[in-house]
PDB file of C-alpha atoms in Angstrom:
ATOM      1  CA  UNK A   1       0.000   0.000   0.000  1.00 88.00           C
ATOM      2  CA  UNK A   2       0.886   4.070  -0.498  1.00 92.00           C
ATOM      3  CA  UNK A   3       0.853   6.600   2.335  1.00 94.00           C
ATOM      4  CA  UNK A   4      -1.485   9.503   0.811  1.00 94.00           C
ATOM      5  CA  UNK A   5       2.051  11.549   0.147  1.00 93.00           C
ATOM      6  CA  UNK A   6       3.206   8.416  -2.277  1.00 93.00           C
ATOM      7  CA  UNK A   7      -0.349   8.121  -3.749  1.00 93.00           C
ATOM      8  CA  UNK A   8      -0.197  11.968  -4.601  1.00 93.00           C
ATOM      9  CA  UNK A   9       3.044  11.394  -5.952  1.00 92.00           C
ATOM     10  CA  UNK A  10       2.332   8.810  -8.301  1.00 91.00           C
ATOM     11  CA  UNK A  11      -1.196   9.837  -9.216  1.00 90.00           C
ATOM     12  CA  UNK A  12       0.642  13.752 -10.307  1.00 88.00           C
ATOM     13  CA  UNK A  13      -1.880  15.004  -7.359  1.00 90.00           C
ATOM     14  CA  UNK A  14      -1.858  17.258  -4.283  1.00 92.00           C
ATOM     15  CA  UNK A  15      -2.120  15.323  -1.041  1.00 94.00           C
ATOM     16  CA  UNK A  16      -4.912  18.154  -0.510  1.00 93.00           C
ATOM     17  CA  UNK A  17      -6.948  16.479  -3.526  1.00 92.00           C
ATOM     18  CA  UNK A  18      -6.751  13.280  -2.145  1.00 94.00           C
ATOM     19  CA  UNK A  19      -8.184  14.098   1.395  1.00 94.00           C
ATOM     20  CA  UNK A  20     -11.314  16.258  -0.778  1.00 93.00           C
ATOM     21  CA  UNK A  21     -12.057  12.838  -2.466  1.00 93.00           C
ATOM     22  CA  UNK A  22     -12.198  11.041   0.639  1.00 94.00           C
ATOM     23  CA  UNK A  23     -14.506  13.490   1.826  1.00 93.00           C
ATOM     24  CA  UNK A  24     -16.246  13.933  -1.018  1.00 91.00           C
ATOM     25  CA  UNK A  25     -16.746   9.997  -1.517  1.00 91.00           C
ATOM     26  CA  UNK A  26     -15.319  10.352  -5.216  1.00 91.00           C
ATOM     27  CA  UNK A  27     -11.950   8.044  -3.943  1.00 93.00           C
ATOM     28  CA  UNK A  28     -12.185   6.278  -0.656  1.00 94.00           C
ATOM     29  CA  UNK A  29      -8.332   5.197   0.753  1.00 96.00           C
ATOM     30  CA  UNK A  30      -8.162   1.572   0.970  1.00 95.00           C
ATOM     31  CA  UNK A  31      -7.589   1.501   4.070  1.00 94.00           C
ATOM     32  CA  UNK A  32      -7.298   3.999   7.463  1.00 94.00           C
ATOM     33  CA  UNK A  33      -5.284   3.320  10.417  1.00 92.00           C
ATOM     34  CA  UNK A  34      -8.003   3.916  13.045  1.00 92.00           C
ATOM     35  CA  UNK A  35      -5.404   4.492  15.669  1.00 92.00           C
ATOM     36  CA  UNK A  36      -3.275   7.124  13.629  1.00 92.00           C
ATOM     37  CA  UNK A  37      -5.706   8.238  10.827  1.00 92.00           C
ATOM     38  CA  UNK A  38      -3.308   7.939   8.236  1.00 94.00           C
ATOM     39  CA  UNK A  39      -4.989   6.817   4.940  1.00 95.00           C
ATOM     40  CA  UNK A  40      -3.579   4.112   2.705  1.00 95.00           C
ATOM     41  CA  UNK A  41      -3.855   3.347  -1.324  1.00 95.00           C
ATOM     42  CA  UNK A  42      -3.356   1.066  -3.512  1.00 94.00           C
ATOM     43  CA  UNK A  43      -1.705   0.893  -7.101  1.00 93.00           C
ATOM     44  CA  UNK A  44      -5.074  -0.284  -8.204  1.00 92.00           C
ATOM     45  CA  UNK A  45      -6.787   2.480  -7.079  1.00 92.00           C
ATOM     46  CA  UNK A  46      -4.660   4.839  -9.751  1.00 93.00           C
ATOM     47  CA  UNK A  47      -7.232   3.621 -12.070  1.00 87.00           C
ATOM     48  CA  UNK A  48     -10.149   5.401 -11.044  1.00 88.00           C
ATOM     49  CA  UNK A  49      -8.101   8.408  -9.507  1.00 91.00           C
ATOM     50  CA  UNK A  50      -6.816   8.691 -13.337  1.00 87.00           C
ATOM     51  CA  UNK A  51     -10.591   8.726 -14.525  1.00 86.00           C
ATOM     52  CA  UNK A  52     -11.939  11.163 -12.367  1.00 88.00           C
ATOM     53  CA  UNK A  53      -8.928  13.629 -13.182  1.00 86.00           C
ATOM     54  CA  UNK A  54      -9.940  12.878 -17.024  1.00 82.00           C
ATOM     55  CA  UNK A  55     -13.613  13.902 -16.283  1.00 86.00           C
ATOM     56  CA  UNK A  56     -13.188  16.921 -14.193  1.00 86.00           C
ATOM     57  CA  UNK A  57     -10.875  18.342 -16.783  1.00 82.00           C
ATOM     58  CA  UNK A  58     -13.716  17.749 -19.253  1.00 82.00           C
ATOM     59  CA  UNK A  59     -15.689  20.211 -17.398  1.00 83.00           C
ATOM     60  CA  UNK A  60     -18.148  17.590 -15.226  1.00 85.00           C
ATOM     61  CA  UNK A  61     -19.190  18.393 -11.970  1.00 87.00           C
ATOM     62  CA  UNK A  62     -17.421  15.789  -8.974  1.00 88.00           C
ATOM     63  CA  UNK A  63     -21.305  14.632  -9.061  1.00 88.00           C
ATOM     64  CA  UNK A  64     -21.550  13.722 -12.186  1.00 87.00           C
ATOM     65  CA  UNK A  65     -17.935  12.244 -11.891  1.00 88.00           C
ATOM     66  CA  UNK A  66     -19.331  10.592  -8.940  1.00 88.00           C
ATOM     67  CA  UNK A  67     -22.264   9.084 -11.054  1.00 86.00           C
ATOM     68  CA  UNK A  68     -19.799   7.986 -14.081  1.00 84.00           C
ATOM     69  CA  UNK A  69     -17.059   6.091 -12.135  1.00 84.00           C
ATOM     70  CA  UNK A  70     -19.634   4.605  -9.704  1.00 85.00           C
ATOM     71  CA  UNK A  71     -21.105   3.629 -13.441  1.00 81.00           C
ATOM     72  CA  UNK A  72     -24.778   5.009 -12.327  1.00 76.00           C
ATOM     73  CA  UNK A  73     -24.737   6.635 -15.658  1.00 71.00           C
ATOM     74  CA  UNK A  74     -25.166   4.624 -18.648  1.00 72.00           C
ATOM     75  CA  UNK A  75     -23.567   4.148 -21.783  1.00 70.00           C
ATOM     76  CA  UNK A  76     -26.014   6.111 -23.860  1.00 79.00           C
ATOM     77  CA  UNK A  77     -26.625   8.895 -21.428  1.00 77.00           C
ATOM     78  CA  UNK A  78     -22.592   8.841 -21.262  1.00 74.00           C
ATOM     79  CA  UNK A  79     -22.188   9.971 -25.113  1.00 79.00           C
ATOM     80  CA  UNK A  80     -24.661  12.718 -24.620  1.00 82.00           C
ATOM     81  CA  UNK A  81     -22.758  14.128 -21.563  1.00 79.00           C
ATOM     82  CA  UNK A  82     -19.524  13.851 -23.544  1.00 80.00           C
ATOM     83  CA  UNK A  83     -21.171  15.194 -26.721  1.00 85.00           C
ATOM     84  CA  UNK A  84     -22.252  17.896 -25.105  1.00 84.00           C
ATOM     85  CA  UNK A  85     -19.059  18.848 -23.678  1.00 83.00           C
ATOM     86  CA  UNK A  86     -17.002  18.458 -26.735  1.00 85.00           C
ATOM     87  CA  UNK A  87     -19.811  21.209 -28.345  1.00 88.00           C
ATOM     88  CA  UNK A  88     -19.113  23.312 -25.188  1.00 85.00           C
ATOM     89  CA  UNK A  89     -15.362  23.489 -25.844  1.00 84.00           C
ATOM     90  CA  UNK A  90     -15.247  23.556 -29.403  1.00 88.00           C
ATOM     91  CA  UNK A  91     -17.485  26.849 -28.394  1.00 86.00           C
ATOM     92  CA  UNK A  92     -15.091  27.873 -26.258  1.00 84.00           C
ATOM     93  CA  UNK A  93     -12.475  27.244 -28.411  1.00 87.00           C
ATOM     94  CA  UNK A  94     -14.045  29.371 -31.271  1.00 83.00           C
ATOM     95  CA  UNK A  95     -14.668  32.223 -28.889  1.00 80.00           C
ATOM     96  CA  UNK A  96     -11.366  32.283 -27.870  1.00 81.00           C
ATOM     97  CA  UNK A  97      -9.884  32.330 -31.404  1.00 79.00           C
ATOM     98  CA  UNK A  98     -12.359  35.267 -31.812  1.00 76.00           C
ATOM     99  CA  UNK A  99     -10.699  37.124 -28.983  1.00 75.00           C
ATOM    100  CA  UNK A 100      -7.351  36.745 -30.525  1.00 80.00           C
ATOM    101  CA  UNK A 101      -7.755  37.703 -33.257  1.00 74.00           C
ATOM    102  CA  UNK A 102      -9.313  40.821 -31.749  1.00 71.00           C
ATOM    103  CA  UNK A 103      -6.287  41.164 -29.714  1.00 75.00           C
ATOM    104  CA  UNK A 104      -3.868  40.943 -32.289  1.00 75.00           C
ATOM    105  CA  UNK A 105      -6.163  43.726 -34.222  1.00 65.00           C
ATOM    106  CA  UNK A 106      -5.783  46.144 -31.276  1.00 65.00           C
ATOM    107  CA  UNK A 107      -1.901  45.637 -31.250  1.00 72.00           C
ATOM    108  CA  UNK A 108      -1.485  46.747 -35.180  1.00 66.00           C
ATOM    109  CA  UNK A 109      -3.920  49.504 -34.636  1.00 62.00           C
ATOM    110  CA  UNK A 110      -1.318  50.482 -31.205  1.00 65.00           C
ATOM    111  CA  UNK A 111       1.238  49.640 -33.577  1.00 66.00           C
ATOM    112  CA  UNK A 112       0.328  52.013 -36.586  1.00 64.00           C
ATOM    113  CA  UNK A 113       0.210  55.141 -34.512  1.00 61.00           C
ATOM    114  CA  UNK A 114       2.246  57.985 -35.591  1.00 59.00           C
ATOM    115  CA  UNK A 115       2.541  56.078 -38.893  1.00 57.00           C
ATOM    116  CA  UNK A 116      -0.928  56.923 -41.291  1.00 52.00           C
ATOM    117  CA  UNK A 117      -0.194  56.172 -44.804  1.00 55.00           C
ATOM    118  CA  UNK A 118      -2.456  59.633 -46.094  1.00 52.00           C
ATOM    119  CA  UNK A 119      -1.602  58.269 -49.985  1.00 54.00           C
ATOM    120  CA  UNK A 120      -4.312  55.546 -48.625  1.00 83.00           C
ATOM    121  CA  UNK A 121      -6.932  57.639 -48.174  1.00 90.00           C
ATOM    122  CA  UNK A 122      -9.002  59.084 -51.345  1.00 92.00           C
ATOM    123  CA  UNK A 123     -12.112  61.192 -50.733  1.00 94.00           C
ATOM    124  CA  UNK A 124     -14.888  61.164 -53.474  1.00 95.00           C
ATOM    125  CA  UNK A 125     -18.998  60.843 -54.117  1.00 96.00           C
ATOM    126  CA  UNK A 126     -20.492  57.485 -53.908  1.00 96.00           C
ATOM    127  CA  UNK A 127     -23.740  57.350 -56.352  1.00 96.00           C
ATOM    128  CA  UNK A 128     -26.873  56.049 -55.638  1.00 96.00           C
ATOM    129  CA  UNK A 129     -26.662  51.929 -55.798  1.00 96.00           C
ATOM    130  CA  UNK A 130     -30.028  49.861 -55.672  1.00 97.00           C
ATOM    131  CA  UNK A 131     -29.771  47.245 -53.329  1.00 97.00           C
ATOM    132  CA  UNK A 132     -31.240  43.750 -51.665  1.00 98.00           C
ATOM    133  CA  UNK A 133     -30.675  44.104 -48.021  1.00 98.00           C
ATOM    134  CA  UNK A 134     -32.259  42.033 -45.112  1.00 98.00           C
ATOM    135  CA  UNK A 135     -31.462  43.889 -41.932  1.00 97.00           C
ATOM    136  CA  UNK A 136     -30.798  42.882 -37.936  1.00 97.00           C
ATOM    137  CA  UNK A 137     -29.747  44.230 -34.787  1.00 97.00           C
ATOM    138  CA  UNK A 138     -26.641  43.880 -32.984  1.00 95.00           C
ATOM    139  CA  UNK A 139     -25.928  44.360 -29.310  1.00 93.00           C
ATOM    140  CA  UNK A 140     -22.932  46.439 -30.356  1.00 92.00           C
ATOM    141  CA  UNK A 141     -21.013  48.054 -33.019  1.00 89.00           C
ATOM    142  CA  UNK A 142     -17.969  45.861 -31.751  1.00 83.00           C
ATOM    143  CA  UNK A 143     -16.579  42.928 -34.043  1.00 80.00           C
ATOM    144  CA  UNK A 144     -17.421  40.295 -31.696  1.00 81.00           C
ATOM    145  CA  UNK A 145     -21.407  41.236 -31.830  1.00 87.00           C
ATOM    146  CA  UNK A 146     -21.514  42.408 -35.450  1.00 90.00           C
ATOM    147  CA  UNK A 147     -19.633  39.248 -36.982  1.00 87.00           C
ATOM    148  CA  UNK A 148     -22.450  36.701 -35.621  1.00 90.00           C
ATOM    149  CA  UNK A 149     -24.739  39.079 -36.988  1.00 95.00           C
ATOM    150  CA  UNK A 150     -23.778  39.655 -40.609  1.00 94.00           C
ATOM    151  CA  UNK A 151     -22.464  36.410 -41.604  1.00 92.00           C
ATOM    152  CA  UNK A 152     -26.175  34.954 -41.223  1.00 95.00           C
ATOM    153  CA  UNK A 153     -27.960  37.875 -42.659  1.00 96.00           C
ATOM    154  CA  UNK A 154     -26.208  37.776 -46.004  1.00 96.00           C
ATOM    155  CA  UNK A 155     -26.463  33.465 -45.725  1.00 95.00           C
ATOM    156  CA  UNK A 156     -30.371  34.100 -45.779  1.00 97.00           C
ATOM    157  CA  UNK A 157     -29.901  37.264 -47.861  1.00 97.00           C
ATOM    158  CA  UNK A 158     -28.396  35.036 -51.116  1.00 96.00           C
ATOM    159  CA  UNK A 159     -30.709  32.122 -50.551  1.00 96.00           C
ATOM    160  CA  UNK A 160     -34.135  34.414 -50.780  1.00 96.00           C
ATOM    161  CA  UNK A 161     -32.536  35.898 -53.636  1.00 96.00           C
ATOM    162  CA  UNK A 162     -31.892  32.736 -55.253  1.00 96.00           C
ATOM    163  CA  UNK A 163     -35.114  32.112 -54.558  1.00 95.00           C
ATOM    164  CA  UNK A 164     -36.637  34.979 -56.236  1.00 95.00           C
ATOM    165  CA  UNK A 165     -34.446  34.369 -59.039  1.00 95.00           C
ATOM    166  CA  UNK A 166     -32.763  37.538 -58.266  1.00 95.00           C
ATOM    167  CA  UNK A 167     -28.872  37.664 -59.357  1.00 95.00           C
ATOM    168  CA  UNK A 168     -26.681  40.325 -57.955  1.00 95.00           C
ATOM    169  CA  UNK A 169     -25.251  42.983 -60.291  1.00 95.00           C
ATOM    170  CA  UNK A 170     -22.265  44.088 -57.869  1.00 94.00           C
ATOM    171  CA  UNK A 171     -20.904  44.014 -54.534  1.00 95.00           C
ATOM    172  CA  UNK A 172     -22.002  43.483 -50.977  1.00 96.00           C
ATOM    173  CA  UNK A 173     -22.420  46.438 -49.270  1.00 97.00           C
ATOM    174  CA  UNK A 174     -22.891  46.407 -45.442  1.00 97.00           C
ATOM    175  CA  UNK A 175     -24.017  49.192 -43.112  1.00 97.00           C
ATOM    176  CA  UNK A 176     -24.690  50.374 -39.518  1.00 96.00           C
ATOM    177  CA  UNK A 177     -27.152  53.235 -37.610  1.00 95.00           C
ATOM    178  CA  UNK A 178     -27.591  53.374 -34.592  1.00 94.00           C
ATOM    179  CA  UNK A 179     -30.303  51.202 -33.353  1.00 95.00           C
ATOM    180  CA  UNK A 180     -33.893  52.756 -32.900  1.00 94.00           C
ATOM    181  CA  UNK A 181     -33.933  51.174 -29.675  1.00 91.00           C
ATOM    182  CA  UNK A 182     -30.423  52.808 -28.506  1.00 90.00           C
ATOM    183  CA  UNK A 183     -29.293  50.967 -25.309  1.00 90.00           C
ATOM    184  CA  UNK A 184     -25.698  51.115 -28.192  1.00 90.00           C
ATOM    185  CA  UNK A 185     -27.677  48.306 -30.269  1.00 93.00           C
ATOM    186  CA  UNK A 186     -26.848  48.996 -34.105  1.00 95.00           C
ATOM    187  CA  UNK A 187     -28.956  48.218 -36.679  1.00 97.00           C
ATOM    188  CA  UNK A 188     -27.197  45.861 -39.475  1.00 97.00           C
ATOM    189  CA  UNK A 189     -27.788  46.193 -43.080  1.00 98.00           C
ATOM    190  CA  UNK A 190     -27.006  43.114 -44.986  1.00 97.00           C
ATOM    191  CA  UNK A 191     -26.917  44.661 -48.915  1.00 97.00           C
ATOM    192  CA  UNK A 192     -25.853  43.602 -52.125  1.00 97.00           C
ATOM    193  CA  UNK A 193     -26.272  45.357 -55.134  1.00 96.00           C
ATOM    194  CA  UNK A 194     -29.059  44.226 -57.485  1.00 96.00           C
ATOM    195  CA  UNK A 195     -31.289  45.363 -60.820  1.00 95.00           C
ATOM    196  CA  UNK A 196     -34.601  44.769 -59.399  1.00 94.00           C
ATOM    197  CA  UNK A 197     -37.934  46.596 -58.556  1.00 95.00           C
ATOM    198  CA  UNK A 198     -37.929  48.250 -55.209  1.00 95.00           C
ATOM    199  CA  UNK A 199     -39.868  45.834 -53.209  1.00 93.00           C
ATOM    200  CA  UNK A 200     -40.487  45.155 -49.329  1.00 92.00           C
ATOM    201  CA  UNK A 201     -41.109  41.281 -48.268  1.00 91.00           C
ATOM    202  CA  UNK A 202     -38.933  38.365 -47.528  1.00 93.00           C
ATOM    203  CA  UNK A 203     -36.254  40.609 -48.275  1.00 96.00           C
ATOM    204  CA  UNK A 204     -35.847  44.709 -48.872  1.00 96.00           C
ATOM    205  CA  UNK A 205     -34.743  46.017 -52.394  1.00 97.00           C
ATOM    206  CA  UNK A 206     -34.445  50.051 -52.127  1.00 97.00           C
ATOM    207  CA  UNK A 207     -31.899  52.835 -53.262  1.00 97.00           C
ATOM    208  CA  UNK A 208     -29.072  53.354 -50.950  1.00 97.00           C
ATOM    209  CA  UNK A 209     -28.622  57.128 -50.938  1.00 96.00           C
ATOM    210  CA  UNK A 210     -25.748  58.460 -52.275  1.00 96.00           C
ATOM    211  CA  UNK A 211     -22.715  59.896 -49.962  1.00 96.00           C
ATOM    212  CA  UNK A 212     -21.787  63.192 -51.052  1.00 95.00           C
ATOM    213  CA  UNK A 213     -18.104  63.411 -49.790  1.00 96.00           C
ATOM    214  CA  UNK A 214     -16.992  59.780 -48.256  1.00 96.00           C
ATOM    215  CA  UNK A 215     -13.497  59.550 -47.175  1.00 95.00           C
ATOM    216  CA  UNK A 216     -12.222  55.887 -48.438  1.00 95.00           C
ATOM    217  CA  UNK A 217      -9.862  53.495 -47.946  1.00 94.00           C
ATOM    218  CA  UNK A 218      -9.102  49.939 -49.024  1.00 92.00           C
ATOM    219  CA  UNK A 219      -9.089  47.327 -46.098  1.00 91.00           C
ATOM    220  CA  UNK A 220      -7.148  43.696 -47.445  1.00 89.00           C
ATOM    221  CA  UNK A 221      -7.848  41.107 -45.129  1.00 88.00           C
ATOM    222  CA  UNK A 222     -10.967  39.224 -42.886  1.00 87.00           C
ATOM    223  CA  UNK A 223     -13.038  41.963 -41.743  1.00 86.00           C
ATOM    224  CA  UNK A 224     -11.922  40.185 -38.266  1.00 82.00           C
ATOM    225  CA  UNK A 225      -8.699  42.486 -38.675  1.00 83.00           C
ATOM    226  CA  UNK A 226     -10.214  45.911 -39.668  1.00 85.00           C
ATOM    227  CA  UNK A 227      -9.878  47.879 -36.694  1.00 83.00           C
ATOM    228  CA  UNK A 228      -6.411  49.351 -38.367  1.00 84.00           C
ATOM    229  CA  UNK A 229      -7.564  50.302 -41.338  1.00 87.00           C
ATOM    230  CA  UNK A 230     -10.608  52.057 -39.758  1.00 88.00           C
ATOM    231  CA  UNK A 231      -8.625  53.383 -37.431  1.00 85.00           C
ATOM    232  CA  UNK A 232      -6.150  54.928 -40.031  1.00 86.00           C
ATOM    233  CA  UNK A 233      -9.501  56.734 -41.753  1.00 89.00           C
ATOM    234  CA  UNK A 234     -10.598  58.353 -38.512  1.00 88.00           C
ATOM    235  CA  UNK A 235      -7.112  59.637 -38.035  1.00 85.00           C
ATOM    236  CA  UNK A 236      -6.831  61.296 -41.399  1.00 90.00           C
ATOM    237  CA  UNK A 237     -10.353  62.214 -41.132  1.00 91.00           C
ATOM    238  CA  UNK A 238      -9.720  63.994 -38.028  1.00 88.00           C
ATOM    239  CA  UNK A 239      -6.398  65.470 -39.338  1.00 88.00           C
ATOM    240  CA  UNK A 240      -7.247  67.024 -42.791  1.00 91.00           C
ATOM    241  CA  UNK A 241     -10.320  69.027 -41.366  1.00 92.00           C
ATOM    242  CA  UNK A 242     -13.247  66.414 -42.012  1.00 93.00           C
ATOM    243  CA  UNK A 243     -16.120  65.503 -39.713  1.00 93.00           C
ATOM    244  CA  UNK A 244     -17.360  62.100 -39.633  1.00 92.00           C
ATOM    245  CA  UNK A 245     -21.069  61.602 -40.166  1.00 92.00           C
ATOM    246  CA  UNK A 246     -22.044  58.443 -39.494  1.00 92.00           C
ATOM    247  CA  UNK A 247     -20.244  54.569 -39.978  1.00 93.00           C
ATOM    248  CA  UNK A 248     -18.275  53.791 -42.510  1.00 95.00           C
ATOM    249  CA  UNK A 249     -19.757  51.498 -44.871  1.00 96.00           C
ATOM    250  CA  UNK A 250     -17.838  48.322 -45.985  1.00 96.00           C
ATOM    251  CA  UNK A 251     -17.988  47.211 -49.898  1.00 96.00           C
ATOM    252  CA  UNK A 252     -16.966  43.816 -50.833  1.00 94.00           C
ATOM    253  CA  UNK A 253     -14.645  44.290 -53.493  1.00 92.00           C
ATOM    254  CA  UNK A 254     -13.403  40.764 -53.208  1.00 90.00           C
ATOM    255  CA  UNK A 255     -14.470  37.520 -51.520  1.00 88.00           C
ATOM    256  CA  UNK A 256     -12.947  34.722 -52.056  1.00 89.00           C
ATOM    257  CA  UNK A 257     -13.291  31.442 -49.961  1.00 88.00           C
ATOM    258  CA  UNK A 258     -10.444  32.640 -48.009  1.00 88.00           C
ATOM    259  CA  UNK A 259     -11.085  35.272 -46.155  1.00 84.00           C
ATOM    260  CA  UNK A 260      -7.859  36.588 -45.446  1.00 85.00           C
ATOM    261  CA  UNK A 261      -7.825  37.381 -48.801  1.00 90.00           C
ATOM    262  CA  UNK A 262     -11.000  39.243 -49.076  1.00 90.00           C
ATOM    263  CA  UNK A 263     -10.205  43.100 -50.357  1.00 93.00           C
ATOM    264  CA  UNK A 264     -12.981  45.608 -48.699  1.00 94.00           C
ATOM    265  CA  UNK A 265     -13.328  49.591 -49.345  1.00 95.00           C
ATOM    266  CA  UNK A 266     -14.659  51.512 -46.070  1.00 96.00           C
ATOM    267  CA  UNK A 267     -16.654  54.600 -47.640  1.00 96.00           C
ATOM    268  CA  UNK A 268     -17.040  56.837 -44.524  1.00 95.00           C
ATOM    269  CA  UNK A 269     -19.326  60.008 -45.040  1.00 96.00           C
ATOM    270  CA  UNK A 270     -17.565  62.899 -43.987  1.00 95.00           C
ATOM    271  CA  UNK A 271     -18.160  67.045 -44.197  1.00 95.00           C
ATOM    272  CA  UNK A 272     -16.154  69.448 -44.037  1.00 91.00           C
ATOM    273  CA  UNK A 273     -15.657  70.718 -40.160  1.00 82.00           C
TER     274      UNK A 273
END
């Protein structure tokens, strides 16, 4: 038999672990000295302790550990529970990846200061362009609420217009206002450019206004990694006497499958301050 200290040791455990499975009932020593206390283990028993570590890194409660190694779950119910958990962290996972790449975003645009590229920025009128737009709200104009957002609009956007037998003529063209709700909720326009009547069901067709002066600048990359480039138009916005009026919109030049090799112009309306 082990002394708890030589279980630990072998099991890659705190002696502290040990004693909250005792108490807990999740791993029982196999035997206590009732005149000292001490608690004793045995090689055998690094089966189970090597199971229950497996499980409550997956994320399961020590009850439902409990229930698994004392095999009061079953084998069906089992698969569900790990199932479930693999969707959790692949969730997780996917969220996190999210967050990096957000955090790599805000380093360039920390990096880029004191360095704007002006040749990049070209100021001109944006026509009218008749559109097919479905439109929803996000909880922010931050990338990690709009993303979820626009990625299923324009999903549903092509497949009503496939529907419809509606082809589009030119690009996407997405664009934000400020929620009617406020709260900071922004209301997302899902748009691509189309030749059909203006129409309101399933899906919107209607004239995007024109932009009188826009301040523009080319964006190459996932729209996951914009924060840069947009910040590099508000700069030279604010530095060659322009005022901003309202959010840039973003035109899908180019979309390949890859999206890190999409090309995107940002068309932000400006005036002269």
């Amino acid at each position: 038999m082990f002394t708890i200290g030589d279980f630990a040791r072998h099991g890659r455990v705190s002696v502290r672990m040990l004693r909250h499975y005792d108490a807990t009932g999740l791993l029982r020593p196999a035997h206590v000295d009732p005149a000292s206390g001490y608690r004793y283990y045995t090689a055998a028993q690094l089966a189970r302790l090597n199971r229950i570590i497996a499980l409550k890194d997956l994320g399961f409660t020590l009850q439902q550990v409990l229930d698994i190694v004392d095999e009061k779950v079953g084998a069906e119910e089992l698969r569900g529970m790990l199932r479930l958990r693999r969707a959790e962290l692949e969730t997780a996972v996917a969220a996190a990846g999210a967050r990096l790449v957000q955090v790599e975003a805000r380093l360039r645009a920390i990096e880029s200061e004191g360095h704007m590229p002006t040749n990049d920025v070209v100021v001109k009128s944006v026509p009218t362009v008749r559109v097919a737009e479905l439109t929803a709200t996000a909880a922010s104009y931050g990338p990690e609420d709009i993303g979820p957002v626009i990625g299923p609009l324009y999903d549903e956007l092509f497949r009503h217009l496939e529907t419809a037998g509606i082809a589009a003529t030119g690009p996407g063209v997405a664009y934000y206002e400020d929620a009617p709700e406020g709260g900071g909720r922004i209301s997302v326009h899902a748009a691509v450019q189309v030749s059909a009547p203006l129409q309101d069901g399933a899906f919107r067709v209607l004239d995007l206004p024109s932009l009188e002066q826009a301040a523009t600048i080319v964006h190459r990359g996932s729209m996951d990694t914009v924060l840069p480039t947009a910040q590099t138009l508000a700069r030279w916005t604010d530095a060659n006497g322009y005022r901003s009026n309202g959010y840039p919109r973003e035109v899908n030049l180019e979309c390949p499958e890859n999206r890190d090799d999409w090309v995107t112009e940002l068309q932000a309306p400006v005036t002269r301050a």
